[in-house]
Coordinates of C-alpha atoms in Angstrom, one line a residue:
M815 CA 0.0 0.0 0.0
R816 CA 2.8 2.5 1.0
G817 CA 4.7 1.9 -2.2
Y818 CA 1.6 2.1 -4.4
V819 CA 0.4 5.4 -2.9
D820 CA 3.9 7.0 -2.9
A821 CA 4.3 6.1 -6.5
L822 CA 0.9 7.5 -7.4
L823 CA 1.6 10.8 -5.6
D824 CA 5.0 11.1 -7.2
S825 CA 3.6 10.8 -10.7
R826 CA 0.6 13.2 -10.1
Y827 CA 2.0 15.7 -7.7
P828 CA 5.8 16.0 -8.2
G829 CA 7.4 18.8 -6.3
L830 CA 5.1 18.7 -3.3
G831 CA 7.0 15.9 -1.4
L832 CA 3.9 13.9 -0.6
R833 CA 4.6 10.7 1.3
V834 CA 2.8 8.1 3.3
Q835 CA 3.6 8.6 7.0
A836 CA 1.4 5.7 8.2
V837 CA -0.8 2.9 6.9
K838 CA -3.9 2.0 9.0
P839 CA -5.5 -1.4 9.2
D840 CA -8.8 -0.2 7.7
A841 CA -7.1 0.9 4.4
G842 CA -6.5 4.4 5.6
V843 CA -3.3 6.4 5.1
T844 CA -1.8 9.4 6.8
L845 CA 0.0 11.7 4.4
T846 CA 2.9 14.1 5.1
S847 CA 4.4 16.7 2.7
R848 CA 7.3 18.9 2.2
T849 CA 5.2 22.0 2.1
C850 CA 1.7 23.0 3.4
L851 CA -1.2 22.3 1.2
G852 CA -4.4 24.3 0.3
P853 CA -8.0 23.0 0.6
S854 CA -8.4 22.3 -3.1
Q855 CA -5.1 20.3 -3.2
K856 CA -6.2 18.2 -0.3
R857 CA -9.5 17.5 -1.9
D858 CA -7.9 16.5 -5.2
V859 CA -5.4 14.2 -3.5
T860 CA -8.1 12.6 -1.4
Y861 CA -10.3 12.1 -4.5
L862 CA -7.3 10.6 -6.4
L863 CA -6.5 8.0 -3.7
T864 CA -10.1 7.0 -2.8
K865 CA -11.0 6.8 -6.5
S866 CA -8.3 4.1 -6.9
G867 CA -10.2 1.8 -4.6
Q868 CA -7.1 0.9 -2.7
V869 CA -7.5 3.7 0.0
K870 CA -10.7 4.2 2.0
T871 CA -9.7 7.2 4.2
V872 CA -7.0 9.9 4.0
F873 CA -5.6 11.7 7.0
W874 CA -3.3 14.6 7.0
A875 CA -0.2 15.1 9.2
L876 CA 0.7 18.5 10.7
S877 CA 3.3 19.0 8.0
T878 CA 0.5 19.7 5.5
D879 CA -1.1 22.3 7.7
C880 CA 0.0 25.9 7.1
D881 CA -1.5 27.0 10.5
K882 CA 0.2 24.3 12.6
S883 CA 1.2 25.5 16.0
S884 CA 4.7 26.7 16.6
S885 CA 4.7 24.5 19.7
T886 CA 4.9 21.4 17.7
P887 CA 7.7 19.2 19.2
E888 CA 11.0 19.6 17.4
S889 CA 11.2 15.8 16.9
D890 CA 7.9 16.0 14.9
A891 CA 9.0 18.9 12.7
A892 CA 10.2 18.1 9.2
A893 CA 13.8 19.0 8.4
P894 CA 14.3 21.8 5.9
A895 CA 13.8 20.3 2.4
P896 CA 16.3 21.0 -0.4
V897 CA 15.2 22.4 -3.7
D898 CA 13.6 19.5 -5.6
I899 CA 12.8 20.5 -9.2
H900 CA 10.5 18.3 -11.3
A901 CA 9.9 18.7 -15.0
L902 CA 6.5 18.6 -16.8
P903 CA 4.1 18.6 -13.8
E904 CA 0.6 17.2 -14.6
T905 CA -1.4 19.6 -12.4
E906 CA -1.7 23.4 -12.5
L907 CA -0.5 25.1 -9.3
F908 CA -2.6 28.2 -9.6
A909 CA -6.2 27.0 -10.3
P910 CA -7.9 28.2 -13.5
L911 CA -10.4 31.1 -13.1
L912 CA -13.7 29.4 -13.8
A913 CA -15.8 32.4 -14.9
D914 CA -13.1 34.3 -16.7
P915 CA -14.1 34.6 -20.4
R916 CA -10.4 34.7 -21.3
Q917 CA -9.2 31.7 -19.4
P918 CA -7.1 29.4 -21.7
R919 CA -9.1 26.1 -22.0
F920 CA -11.2 23.9 -24.2
S921 CA -14.8 25.0 -24.3
M922 CA -17.9 25.6 -26.4
S923 CA -20.9 27.7 -25.5
Y924 CA -24.3 28.7 -27.0
Q925 CA -25.0 32.3 -26.2
H926 CA -27.8 34.8 -26.9
Y927 CA -26.3 38.1 -27.6
S928 CA -27.8 41.6 -27.0
S929 CA -25.4 44.3 -28.3
S930 CA -25.3 48.0 -27.8
N931 CA -27.3 48.7 -31.0
D932 CA -30.2 46.6 -29.8
R933 CA -29.2 43.8 -32.2
E934 CA -29.9 40.3 -30.9
F935 CA -28.6 37.1 -32.4
A936 CA -27.5 33.6 -31.4
A937 CA -23.8 33.1 -31.1
S938 CA -21.3 30.3 -30.5
S939 CA -18.2 31.0 -28.5
V940 CA -15.4 28.4 -28.9
A941 CA -12.1 28.3 -27.1
V942 CA -9.2 26.0 -27.9
G943 CA -6.4 26.4 -25.3
E944 CA -4.4 24.9 -22.5
Y945 CA -1.9 25.4 -19.7
F946 CA 1.3 23.3 -20.0
G947 CA 3.6 23.1 -16.9
L948 CA 7.3 23.1 -17.6
A949 CA 8.8 22.8 -14.1
T950 CA 7.8 22.8 -10.4
G951 CA 9.4 22.6 -7.0
L952 CA 11.9 25.5 -6.3
F953 CA 11.3 26.5 -2.7
G954 CA 11.3 23.3 -0.7
E955 CA 9.3 23.6 2.6
Y956 CA 8.7 27.3 1.9
G957 CA 6.0 26.7 -0.7
S958 CA 5.5 25.3 -4.2
S959 CA 6.3 27.1 -7.4
Q960 CA 5.7 26.4 -11.0
I961 CA 6.5 27.9 -14.4
G962 CA 4.6 27.1 -17.6
I963 CA 3.1 28.4 -20.8
Q964 CA -0.5 29.2 -21.8
A965 CA -2.0 29.6 -25.2
A966 CA -5.5 29.8 -26.6
V967 CA -7.7 30.9 -29.5
F968 CA -11.1 32.4 -28.6
A969 CA -13.5 32.5 -31.6
L970 CA -17.0 34.0 -31.8
F971 CA -19.5 32.8 -34.5
N972 CA -22.9 34.3 -35.6
L973 CA -25.2 31.3 -35.7
D974 CA -28.0 33.4 -37.3
A975 CA -25.9 34.0 -40.4
P976 CA -26.4 31.7 -43.4
S977 CA -22.9 30.2 -43.0
S978 CA -22.4 30.8 -39.2
D979 CA -20.0 33.7 -39.9
L980 CA -16.8 34.0 -37.9
I981 CA -17.1 37.4 -36.2
N982 CA -14.0 37.7 -34.2
A983 CA -10.9 35.6 -33.2
D984 CA -8.5 36.5 -30.4
Y985 CA -5.1 34.8 -30.2
W986 CA -3.7 34.6 -26.7
F987 CA -0.2 33.5 -25.4
G988 CA 1.1 33.8 -21.9
L989 CA 4.1 32.9 -19.7
P990 CA 2.8 32.3 -16.1
I991 CA 4.9 31.9 -13.0
S992 CA 2.9 30.6 -9.9
Y993 CA 3.5 30.0 -6.3
R994 CA 1.5 28.3 -3.6
R995 CA 1.7 28.1 0.2
G996 CA -1.3 26.4 1.7
P997 CA -4.6 28.3 1.0
W998 CA -2.7 31.1 -0.7
S999 CA -1.6 31.0 -4.3
Y1000 CA -0.1 33.7 -6.5
L1001 CA 0.2 34.1 -10.3
V1002 CA 2.4 36.6 -12.3
R1003 CA 2.2 36.3 -16.0
L1004 CA 3.1 38.3 -19.1
Y1005 CA 0.7 37.6 -22.0
H1006 CA 0.0 38.8 -25.5
Q1007 CA -3.4 39.1 -27.2
S1008 CA -4.1 40.0 -30.8
S1009 CA -7.6 40.3 -32.3
H1010 CA -8.9 39.7 -35.8
L1011 CA -12.2 40.0 -37.6
G1012 CA -13.6 37.1 -39.6
D1013 CA -13.5 37.4 -43.5
E1014 CA -17.2 36.7 -43.8
F1015 CA -18.1 39.3 -41.2
I1016 CA -16.0 42.0 -43.0
L1017 CA -17.7 41.1 -46.3
G1018 CA -21.2 41.4 -44.7
N1019 CA -20.3 44.6 -42.9
P1020 CA -18.2 46.7 -45.2
S1021 CA -18.7 49.8 -43.1
V1022 CA -17.3 48.3 -39.9
N1023 CA -14.4 50.2 -38.4
R1024 CA -11.7 47.6 -38.0
V1025 CA -9.3 48.0 -35.1
N1026 CA -5.9 46.4 -35.3
L1027 CA -6.0 45.5 -31.6
S1028 CA -2.8 44.0 -30.1
Y1029 CA -1.3 44.3 -26.6
E1030 CA 1.0 42.8 -24.0
E1031 CA -0.1 42.9 -20.3
L1032 CA 1.8 42.1 -17.1
E1033 CA -0.8 40.7 -14.7
G1034 CA -0.6 39.7 -11.0
L1035 CA -3.2 37.8 -9.1
V1036 CA -3.6 36.5 -5.5
S1037 CA -6.0 33.7 -4.6
Y1038 CA -7.2 32.5 -1.2
E1039 CA -9.1 29.3 -0.5
W1040 CA -11.3 28.7 2.6
E1041 CA -13.1 25.3 2.8
R1042 CA -15.4 25.4 -0.3
W1043 CA -14.8 29.0 -1.2
R1044 CA -12.1 30.8 -3.2
V1045 CA -11.6 34.5 -3.7
Y1046 CA -9.0 36.2 -5.9
G1047 CA -8.0 39.6 -7.0
G1048 CA -5.2 41.6 -8.6
G1049 CA -4.5 43.8 -11.5
G1050 CA -2.5 44.3 -14.7
Y1051 CA -0.6 46.9 -16.6
L1052 CA -0.3 47.1 -20.4
V1053 CA 3.4 47.3 -21.3
H1054 CA 2.5 47.8 -25.0
S1055 CA -0.7 48.2 -27.0
E1056 CA -1.8 49.1 -30.5
P1057 CA -3.7 51.4 -30.6
E1058 CA -2.4 53.0 -27.5
L1059 CA -4.6 52.3 -24.5
A1060 CA -4.7 53.5 -20.9
P1061 CA -2.6 50.8 -19.2
K1062 CA -4.2 50.0 -15.8
Q1063 CA -6.6 47.1 -15.2
V1064 CA -8.1 45.4 -12.1
H1065 CA -9.4 41.9 -11.9
G1066 CA -11.1 39.8 -9.2
G1067 CA -13.7 37.2 -8.5
S1068 CA -14.9 34.4 -6.3
E1069 CA -15.8 30.7 -6.7
Y1070 CA -17.8 28.1 -4.7
L1071 CA -17.7 24.3 -4.9
L1072 CA -20.1 21.9 -3.2
P1073 CA -18.7 18.3 -3.7
R1074 CA -21.2 15.5 -4.5
A1075 CA -24.2 17.9 -4.6
A1076 CA -26.0 15.6 -7.0
G1077 CA -24.7 12.1 -6.9
K1078 CA -21.3 12.2 -8.6
F1079 CA -21.7 15.8 -9.7
D1080 CA -20.2 18.8 -7.9
L1081 CA -22.1 22.1 -7.8
V1082 CA -19.9 24.9 -9.1
A1083 CA -20.7 28.7 -9.0
A1084 CA -18.3 31.5 -10.0
V1085 CA -18.2 35.2 -10.7
D1086 CA -15.4 37.1 -12.4
V1087 CA -15.1 41.0 -12.6
R1088 CA -12.8 43.1 -14.7
A1089 CA -12.5 46.9 -15.1
S1090 CA -10.0 49.0 -17.0
E1091 CA -8.8 52.6 -17.0
E1092 CA -9.4 52.7 -20.8
L1093 CA -13.1 52.1 -20.3
D1094 CA -13.4 54.6 -17.4
W1095 CA -13.4 51.7 -14.8
G1096 CA -16.8 50.4 -15.9
S1097 CA -17.0 46.8 -14.7
S1098 CA -17.6 43.7 -16.8
R1099 CA -19.1 40.8 -14.9
S1100 CA -19.2 37.2 -15.9
Y1101 CA -21.4 34.7 -13.9
Q1102 CA -21.5 30.9 -14.1
V1103 CA -23.3 28.2 -12.2
G1104 CA -23.6 24.5 -13.0
F1105 CA -22.3 21.0 -12.4
E1106 CA -18.8 19.4 -12.8
F1107 CA -18.1 15.7 -13.3
K1108 CA -14.6 14.4 -12.9
R1109 CA -13.0 10.9 -13.4
S1110 CA -9.6 12.0 -12.1
T1111 CA -7.9 15.1 -10.6
S1112 CA -6.9 16.3 -14.1
R1113 CA -9.8 15.4 -16.3
R1114 CA -13.1 17.3 -15.7
V1115 CA -16.2 18.4 -17.6
R1116 CA -18.4 21.3 -16.5
L1117 CA -21.9 22.1 -17.8
M1118 CA -22.6 25.7 -16.9
L1119 CA -25.3 28.3 -17.2
E1120 CA -23.5 31.6 -17.9
H1121 CA -24.4 35.3 -18.0
F1122 CA -22.2 38.3 -19.0
S1123 CA -22.8 42.0 -18.6
G1124 CA -20.4 44.8 -19.4
H1125 CA -18.0 45.6 -22.2
S1126 CA -17.5 42.9 -24.8
P1127 CA -14.6 40.5 -24.1
N1128 CA -14.2 40.0 -27.8
G1129 CA -11.1 42.1 -28.7
Q1130 CA -12.3 44.0 -31.8
F1131 CA -15.4 45.1 -29.9
Y1132 CA -13.9 45.9 -26.5
R1133 CA -15.6 49.3 -26.3
E1134 CA -19.2 48.0 -27.0
P1135 CA -21.6 47.4 -24.1
L1136 CA -22.8 43.8 -24.3
R1137 CA -25.1 41.3 -22.5
Y1138 CA -25.3 37.6 -23.2
T1139 CA -26.8 34.5 -21.6
G1140 CA -25.9 31.0 -22.5
L1141 CA -25.0 27.4 -21.8
G1142 CA -21.5 26.1 -22.0
L1143 CA -19.4 23.0 -21.9
Y1144 CA -15.9 23.3 -20.4
F1145 CA -13.2 20.7 -20.5
G1146 CA -9.8 20.2 -18.8
F1147 CA -8.4 20.8 -15.3

């Protein structure tokens, strides 16, 4: 049992130093780690081990608790751990932002659009993207770190057009560096986005004022998890933009997860809020609620009702007020 669990944790969570401290007669295990863990990490590890059928119950040693008492006997305290770098980690250290319309992921949504000129139409929003971890484990007992890459294409189609015209496509690429210590996680990333109108949309709207929108933003986010809740916030600064835009941005949100709310399905709810100096700090709000099904800690599917109100997240139309309501499928972590 000890060898099986240690090997499974090594393959799925390299860099955290997870080990079996004790095996109990009733197929329970007590786990220790090099660094303290957050609530979502503990939930994912517990799910991974109990899903295997070999482990019935997971207990956590004090080494995994960021709030452990300073009076812990010295003999029980773990020795300072050396830097232990692992390549190509399978899991993402800073959890994805569930309601962020520009979160790199695989997704497809049906949406009913209401634009600023009172035009309504059925739309399909498709995202093809992913996070790929390059290396993890730089700070030993002082926390977990990770560096990776993110890339995505976000496309919007008009389903009411005869050939479901491509309206807009945003190309997104980022270099994120993340750090976690217990319930706190941090993300700093430099990313590029460029926006392009679809050919069919241009042909059908010859008077449209095309904007060659392209920018690079340095963004920082802080996330805190408490039991089933997560809150996050931060901001960004445009280091370059075409056309020239006011550089300051703010970004925040919250998420809620209720495990096994309906059989094997988890209830998920999230809200994401953005505001920018360029748009006079008017907020854009994205809401999602639905159910998530997972067969492992890294493969999940969410079916979500979604609503958006604010300025369009589609690059070419960033100045236009927009509302939409829809239903989306989201795949990945």
